[in-house]
Amino acid sequence: MKRDTKIVSLDSDYWTQRYKNNQVGWDIGYVSTPLKDYIDQLTDKSLRILIPGGGNSYEAEYLWNKGFKNVFVVDISKEPLNNLKSRLTEIPDDQLIHADFFQIEGAFDLVLEQTFFCALAPKLRPRYVLKMHSILRLNGKLVGLLFDLPLKTDGPPFGGGEEEYRALFQTKFQIDIMDRAYNSIQPRSGNEFFLKLMKK
């Protein structure tokens, strides 16, 4: 019963209060090194990119400033979207989507995962995989970081391990990379997997 209460609480009000109270331990204040290094390898500026549960989304800001103008951020709380807009005033409002990720529509070439998966209740993970598969174009990619931490019920964040992740994603994706990140920021060193998945 206690676990269900916590899961139910992970709604817009929950996350908005976290931002308003500055309870944002996941927010490092800049684009994480593994994602920055991946973005730096991208050359096609026309890519349609989604960042789900984007939060303050330094990744979106970094992409935009590098010339990627088809960047979309979705978050269940309006607060971090407003924060991003205050830093990146030129991004169109319709690219900042205040919605539940599972309700969005569209087709994307690339989805960047950064602390969204680990913030979802573990029971939603199969639904996450199906939704990612549905919004990615053929040969679209899901790229990002997953925590390598014991799975627990009192998150977020909720952990997980490689065996679970492989079993989960291989049903709908080709796993190109799922390795321990070699360039994590220091506080997360040894506790992150970098993944690059392609839609089957």
PDB file of C-alpha atoms in Angstrom:
ATOM      1  CA  MET A   1       0.000   0.000   0.000  1.00  0.00           C
ATOM      2  CA  LYS A   2       2.798   2.391   0.860  1.00  0.00           C
ATOM      3  CA  ARG A   3       4.452   1.810  -2.501  1.00  0.00           C
ATOM      4  CA  ASP A   4       1.217   2.511  -4.388  1.00  0.00           C
ATOM      5  CA  THR A   5       0.785   5.796  -2.546  1.00  0.00           C
ATOM      6  CA  LYS A   6       4.219   6.904  -3.643  1.00  0.00           C
ATOM      7  CA  ILE A   7       3.561   5.891  -7.240  1.00  0.00           C
ATOM      8  CA  VAL A   8       0.260   7.768  -7.371  1.00  0.00           C
ATOM      9  CA  SER A   9       1.971  10.883  -6.028  1.00  0.00           C
ATOM     10  CA  LEU A  10       4.335  11.178  -8.994  1.00  0.00           C
ATOM     11  CA  ASP A  11       2.054  13.589 -10.824  1.00  0.00           C
ATOM     12  CA  SER A  12       2.257  17.187 -11.998  1.00  0.00           C
ATOM     13  CA  ASP A  13       1.776  18.607  -8.496  1.00  0.00           C
ATOM     14  CA  TYR A  14       4.508  16.374  -7.077  1.00  0.00           C
ATOM     15  CA  TRP A  15       7.094  17.479  -9.648  1.00  0.00           C
ATOM     16  CA  THR A  16       6.043  21.128  -9.577  1.00  0.00           C
ATOM     17  CA  GLN A  17       6.594  21.225  -5.821  1.00  0.00           C
ATOM     18  CA  ARG A  18       9.989  19.595  -6.235  1.00  0.00           C
ATOM     19  CA  TYR A  19      11.034  22.375  -8.618  1.00  0.00           C
ATOM     20  CA  LYS A  20       9.530  25.171  -6.549  1.00  0.00           C
ATOM     21  CA  ASN A  21      11.260  23.873  -3.405  1.00  0.00           C
ATOM     22  CA  ASN A  22      14.514  23.346  -5.308  1.00  0.00           C
ATOM     23  CA  GLN A  23      14.446  19.632  -4.457  1.00  0.00           C
ATOM     24  CA  VAL A  24      16.133  18.752  -7.738  1.00  0.00           C
ATOM     25  CA  GLY A  25      19.053  16.525  -6.854  1.00  0.00           C
ATOM     26  CA  TRP A  26      19.074  15.061 -10.359  1.00  0.00           C
ATOM     27  CA  ASP A  27      19.634  18.507 -11.885  1.00  0.00           C
ATOM     28  CA  ILE A  28      23.369  19.012 -12.404  1.00  0.00           C
ATOM     29  CA  GLY A  29      22.983  22.462 -13.977  1.00  0.00           C
ATOM     30  CA  TYR A  30      24.494  21.623 -17.360  1.00  0.00           C
ATOM     31  CA  VAL A  31      24.349  19.000 -20.109  1.00  0.00           C
ATOM     32  CA  SER A  32      25.800  15.722 -18.841  1.00  0.00           C
ATOM     33  CA  THR A  33      29.097  14.685 -20.394  1.00  0.00           C
ATOM     34  CA  PRO A  34      27.927  11.444 -22.077  1.00  0.00           C
ATOM     35  CA  LEU A  35      25.048  13.241 -23.804  1.00  0.00           C
ATOM     36  CA  LYS A  36      27.203  16.235 -24.717  1.00  0.00           C
ATOM     37  CA  ASP A  37      29.759  13.933 -26.347  1.00  0.00           C
ATOM     38  CA  TYR A  38      27.018  12.140 -28.254  1.00  0.00           C
ATOM     39  CA  ILE A  39      25.400  15.395 -29.415  1.00  0.00           C
ATOM     40  CA  ASP A  40      28.799  16.665 -30.574  1.00  0.00           C
ATOM     41  CA  GLN A  41      28.940  13.756 -33.045  1.00  0.00           C
ATOM     42  CA  LEU A  42      25.610  14.614 -34.680  1.00  0.00           C
ATOM     43  CA  THR A  43      25.791  16.380 -38.034  1.00  0.00           C
ATOM     44  CA  ASP A  44      22.195  16.393 -39.330  1.00  0.00           C
ATOM     45  CA  LYS A  45      20.720  19.606 -37.941  1.00  0.00           C
ATOM     46  CA  SER A  46      17.273  18.729 -39.328  1.00  0.00           C
ATOM     47  CA  LEU A  47      16.774  15.854 -36.867  1.00  0.00           C
ATOM     48  CA  ARG A  48      13.487  15.979 -35.010  1.00  0.00           C
ATOM     49  CA  ILE A  49      14.537  15.428 -31.385  1.00  0.00           C
ATOM     50  CA  LEU A  50      12.463  14.808 -28.268  1.00  0.00           C
ATOM     51  CA  ILE A  51      13.595  15.087 -24.664  1.00  0.00           C
ATOM     52  CA  PRO A  52      10.959  13.458 -22.418  1.00  0.00           C
ATOM     53  CA  GLY A  53      10.606  14.476 -18.788  1.00  0.00           C
ATOM     54  CA  GLY A  54      13.105  17.112 -19.826  1.00  0.00           C
ATOM     55  CA  GLY A  55      13.100  19.170 -16.667  1.00  0.00           C
ATOM     56  CA  ASN A  56      15.289  22.255 -16.982  1.00  0.00           C
ATOM     57  CA  SER A  57      16.683  20.571 -20.094  1.00  0.00           C
ATOM     58  CA  TYR A  58      20.216  21.801 -20.505  1.00  0.00           C
ATOM     59  CA  GLU A  59      20.386  19.204 -23.281  1.00  0.00           C
ATOM     60  CA  ALA A  60      17.738  21.096 -25.266  1.00  0.00           C
ATOM     61  CA  GLU A  61      19.550  24.376 -24.698  1.00  0.00           C
ATOM     62  CA  TYR A  62      22.841  22.857 -25.828  1.00  0.00           C
ATOM     63  CA  LEU A  63      21.247  21.347 -28.939  1.00  0.00           C
ATOM     64  CA  TRP A  64      19.516  24.605 -29.842  1.00  0.00           C
ATOM     65  CA  ASN A  65      22.703  26.613 -29.512  1.00  0.00           C
ATOM     66  CA  LYS A  66      24.451  24.138 -31.807  1.00  0.00           C
ATOM     67  CA  GLY A  67      21.856  24.694 -34.520  1.00  0.00           C
ATOM     68  CA  PHE A  68      19.359  21.901 -33.870  1.00  0.00           C
ATOM     69  CA  LYS A  69      16.069  23.794 -34.130  1.00  0.00           C
ATOM     70  CA  ASN A  70      13.664  20.826 -34.198  1.00  0.00           C
ATOM     71  CA  VAL A  71      14.062  20.130 -30.490  1.00  0.00           C
ATOM     72  CA  PHE A  72      10.985  19.338 -28.407  1.00  0.00           C
ATOM     73  CA  VAL A  73      10.815  19.048 -24.628  1.00  0.00           C
ATOM     74  CA  VAL A  74       7.922  17.438 -22.801  1.00  0.00           C
ATOM     75  CA  ASP A  75       7.389  17.637 -19.054  1.00  0.00           C
ATOM     76  CA  ILE A  76       4.430  16.965 -16.802  1.00  0.00           C
ATOM     77  CA  SER A  77       5.265  20.117 -14.823  1.00  0.00           C
ATOM     78  CA  LYS A  78       5.109  23.592 -16.335  1.00  0.00           C
ATOM     79  CA  GLU A  79       7.757  24.906 -13.934  1.00  0.00           C
ATOM     80  CA  PRO A  80      10.899  23.548 -15.656  1.00  0.00           C
ATOM     81  CA  LEU A  81       9.524  24.427 -19.095  1.00  0.00           C
ATOM     82  CA  ASN A  82       9.205  28.021 -17.918  1.00  0.00           C
ATOM     83  CA  ASN A  83      12.771  27.840 -16.612  1.00  0.00           C
ATOM     84  CA  LEU A  84      14.013  26.663 -20.005  1.00  0.00           C
ATOM     85  CA  LYS A  85      12.022  29.347 -21.824  1.00  0.00           C
ATOM     86  CA  SER A  86      13.592  32.036 -19.630  1.00  0.00           C
ATOM     87  CA  ARG A  87      17.044  30.869 -20.744  1.00  0.00           C
ATOM     88  CA  LEU A  88      16.124  30.078 -24.341  1.00  0.00           C
ATOM     89  CA  THR A  89      13.604  32.764 -25.244  1.00  0.00           C
ATOM     90  CA  GLU A  90      13.732  32.064 -28.986  1.00  0.00           C
ATOM     91  CA  ILE A  91      12.479  28.480 -28.781  1.00  0.00           C
ATOM     92  CA  PRO A  92       8.857  28.300 -30.015  1.00  0.00           C
ATOM     93  CA  ASP A  93       6.263  27.700 -27.316  1.00  0.00           C
ATOM     94  CA  ASP A  94       4.837  24.714 -29.205  1.00  0.00           C
ATOM     95  CA  GLN A  95       8.176  22.941 -28.806  1.00  0.00           C
ATOM     96  CA  LEU A  96       7.819  23.103 -25.028  1.00  0.00           C
ATOM     97  CA  ILE A  97       5.088  20.570 -24.352  1.00  0.00           C
ATOM     98  CA  HIS A  98       3.338  20.603 -20.983  1.00  0.00           C
ATOM     99  CA  ALA A  99       1.868  17.110 -20.958  1.00  0.00           C
ATOM    100  CA  ASP A 100       2.115  13.560 -19.737  1.00  0.00           C
ATOM    101  CA  PHE A 101       4.700  11.838 -21.929  1.00  0.00           C
ATOM    102  CA  PHE A 102       2.366   8.895 -22.467  1.00  0.00           C
ATOM    103  CA  GLN A 103      -0.234  11.186 -24.040  1.00  0.00           C
ATOM    104  CA  ILE A 104       1.956  12.900 -26.638  1.00  0.00           C
ATOM    105  CA  GLU A 105       1.841  12.202 -30.352  1.00  0.00           C
ATOM    106  CA  GLY A 106       4.349  12.762 -33.121  1.00  0.00           C
ATOM    107  CA  ALA A 107       7.227  11.164 -34.933  1.00  0.00           C
ATOM    108  CA  PHE A 108      10.834  11.731 -33.950  1.00  0.00           C
ATOM    109  CA  ASP A 109      14.242  10.762 -35.292  1.00  0.00           C
ATOM    110  CA  LEU A 110      15.914  10.804 -31.902  1.00  0.00           C
ATOM    111  CA  VAL A 111      14.829  10.661 -28.275  1.00  0.00           C
ATOM    112  CA  LEU A 112      17.339  11.657 -25.595  1.00  0.00           C
ATOM    113  CA  GLU A 113      16.891   9.948 -22.236  1.00  0.00           C
ATOM    114  CA  GLN A 114      18.269  11.703 -19.157  1.00  0.00           C
ATOM    115  CA  THR A 115      16.828  10.803 -15.724  1.00  0.00           C
ATOM    116  CA  PHE A 116      13.259  10.387 -17.054  1.00  0.00           C
ATOM    117  CA  PHE A 117      13.186   6.582 -17.112  1.00  0.00           C
ATOM    118  CA  CYS A 118      14.439   6.366 -13.522  1.00  0.00           C
ATOM    119  CA  ALA A 119      11.754   8.799 -12.341  1.00  0.00           C
ATOM    120  CA  LEU A 120       8.920   6.594 -13.582  1.00  0.00           C
ATOM    121  CA  ALA A 121       7.392   3.957 -11.353  1.00  0.00           C
ATOM    122  CA  PRO A 122       8.969   0.633 -12.419  1.00  0.00           C
ATOM    123  CA  LYS A 123       5.577  -0.813 -13.352  1.00  0.00           C
ATOM    124  CA  LEU A 124       5.418   1.773 -16.160  1.00  0.00           C
ATOM    125  CA  ARG A 125       8.612   0.582 -17.847  1.00  0.00           C
ATOM    126  CA  PRO A 126       6.972  -1.773 -20.379  1.00  0.00           C
ATOM    127  CA  ARG A 127       4.630   1.062 -21.316  1.00  0.00           C
ATOM    128  CA  TYR A 128       7.643   3.380 -21.698  1.00  0.00           C
ATOM    129  CA  VAL A 129       9.218   0.963 -24.196  1.00  0.00           C
ATOM    130  CA  LEU A 130       6.014   0.713 -26.241  1.00  0.00           C
ATOM    131  CA  LYS A 131       5.540   4.487 -26.274  1.00  0.00           C
ATOM    132  CA  MET A 132       9.135   5.119 -27.328  1.00  0.00           C
ATOM    133  CA  HIS A 133       8.738   2.606 -30.129  1.00  0.00           C
ATOM    134  CA  SER A 134       5.519   4.256 -31.302  1.00  0.00           C
ATOM    135  CA  ILE A 135       6.889   7.818 -31.484  1.00  0.00           C
ATOM    136  CA  LEU A 136      10.197   6.995 -33.175  1.00  0.00           C
ATOM    137  CA  ARG A 137      10.417   6.888 -36.945  1.00  0.00           C
ATOM    138  CA  LEU A 138      11.787   3.798 -38.668  1.00  0.00           C
ATOM    139  CA  ASN A 139      15.464   3.497 -37.684  1.00  0.00           C
ATOM    140  CA  GLY A 140      14.903   6.211 -35.090  1.00  0.00           C
ATOM    141  CA  LYS A 141      17.162   6.113 -32.054  1.00  0.00           C
ATOM    142  CA  LEU A 142      16.689   6.199 -28.302  1.00  0.00           C
ATOM    143  CA  VAL A 143      19.939   7.400 -26.738  1.00  0.00           C
ATOM    144  CA  GLY A 144      20.777   8.258 -23.179  1.00  0.00           C
ATOM    145  CA  LEU A 145      21.652   7.149 -19.690  1.00  0.00           C
ATOM    146  CA  LEU A 146      20.114   4.664 -17.281  1.00  0.00           C
ATOM    147  CA  PHE A 147      21.140   4.278 -13.664  1.00  0.00           C
ATOM    148  CA  ASP A 148      22.878   1.085 -12.608  1.00  0.00           C
ATOM    149  CA  LEU A 149      21.561   0.997  -9.060  1.00  0.00           C
ATOM    150  CA  PRO A 150      19.583  -1.516  -7.009  1.00  0.00           C
ATOM    151  CA  LEU A 151      15.912  -1.495  -7.945  1.00  0.00           C
ATOM    152  CA  LYS A 152      13.928  -0.009  -5.075  1.00  0.00           C
ATOM    153  CA  THR A 153      10.344   0.946  -4.409  1.00  0.00           C
ATOM    154  CA  ASP A 154      10.835   4.189  -2.489  1.00  0.00           C
ATOM    155  CA  GLY A 155      12.075   6.349  -5.372  1.00  0.00           C
ATOM    156  CA  PRO A 156      12.386   8.343  -7.402  1.00  0.00           C
ATOM    157  CA  PRO A 157      14.949   7.655  -8.575  1.00  0.00           C
ATOM    158  CA  PHE A 158      14.210   3.996  -9.190  1.00  0.00           C
ATOM    159  CA  GLY A 159      17.163   1.853 -10.140  1.00  0.00           C
ATOM    160  CA  GLY A 160      17.707  -1.224 -12.238  1.00  0.00           C
ATOM    161  CA  GLY A 161      20.406  -3.315 -13.848  1.00  0.00           C
ATOM    162  CA  GLU A 162      21.686  -4.406 -17.230  1.00  0.00           C
ATOM    163  CA  GLU A 163      19.888  -7.757 -17.305  1.00  0.00           C
ATOM    164  CA  GLU A 164      16.534  -6.114 -16.676  1.00  0.00           C
ATOM    165  CA  TYR A 165      17.187  -3.339 -19.191  1.00  0.00           C
ATOM    166  CA  ARG A 166      18.228  -5.726 -21.957  1.00  0.00           C
ATOM    167  CA  ALA A 167      15.181  -7.922 -21.436  1.00  0.00           C
ATOM    168  CA  LEU A 168      12.960  -4.849 -21.484  1.00  0.00           C
ATOM    169  CA  PHE A 169      14.296  -3.086 -24.562  1.00  0.00           C
ATOM    170  CA  GLN A 170      15.256  -5.950 -26.855  1.00  0.00           C
ATOM    171  CA  THR A 171      11.589  -6.714 -27.519  1.00  0.00           C
ATOM    172  CA  LYS A 172      11.218  -3.533 -29.591  1.00  0.00           C
ATOM    173  CA  PHE A 173      14.721  -2.231 -30.229  1.00  0.00           C
ATOM    174  CA  GLN A 174      18.041  -3.290 -31.630  1.00  0.00           C
ATOM    175  CA  ILE A 175      20.573  -2.688 -28.859  1.00  0.00           C
ATOM    176  CA  ASP A 176      23.581  -1.024 -30.491  1.00  0.00           C
ATOM    177  CA  ILE A 177      25.199   0.048 -27.220  1.00  0.00           C
ATOM    178  CA  MET A 178      24.428  -0.718 -23.595  1.00  0.00           C
ATOM    179  CA  ASP A 179      27.667  -0.294 -21.724  1.00  0.00           C
ATOM    180  CA  ARG A 180      28.785   1.340 -18.521  1.00  0.00           C
ATOM    181  CA  ALA A 181      29.364   4.997 -19.296  1.00  0.00           C
ATOM    182  CA  TYR A 182      33.079   5.817 -19.307  1.00  0.00           C
ATOM    183  CA  ASN A 183      32.551   9.588 -19.152  1.00  0.00           C
ATOM    184  CA  SER A 184      29.918  10.016 -16.438  1.00  0.00           C
ATOM    185  CA  ILE A 185      30.131  13.052 -14.208  1.00  0.00           C
ATOM    186  CA  GLN A 186      32.029  12.200 -11.022  1.00  0.00           C
ATOM    187  CA  PRO A 187      29.055  11.748  -8.655  1.00  0.00           C
ATOM    188  CA  ARG A 188      27.546   9.184 -11.050  1.00  0.00           C
ATOM    189  CA  SER A 189      30.740   7.434 -12.115  1.00  0.00           C
ATOM    190  CA  GLY A 190      30.261   3.673 -12.200  1.00  0.00           C
ATOM    191  CA  ASN A 191      26.495   3.984 -11.765  1.00  0.00           C
ATOM    192  CA  GLU A 192      25.326   4.713 -15.315  1.00  0.00           C
ATOM    193  CA  PHE A 193      24.790   2.774 -18.503  1.00  0.00           C
ATOM    194  CA  PHE A 194      25.011   4.588 -21.818  1.00  0.00           C
ATOM    195  CA  LEU A 195      22.522   3.190 -24.263  1.00  0.00           C
ATOM    196  CA  LYS A 196      21.960   3.618 -27.977  1.00  0.00           C
ATOM    197  CA  LEU A 197      18.946   1.742 -29.277  1.00  0.00           C
ATOM    198  CA  MET A 198      17.465   1.632 -32.771  1.00  0.00           C
ATOM    199  CA  LYS A 199      13.811   1.031 -33.498  1.00  0.00           C
ATOM    200  CA  LYS A 200      13.286  -2.343 -35.129  1.00  0.00           C
TER     201      LYS A 200
END
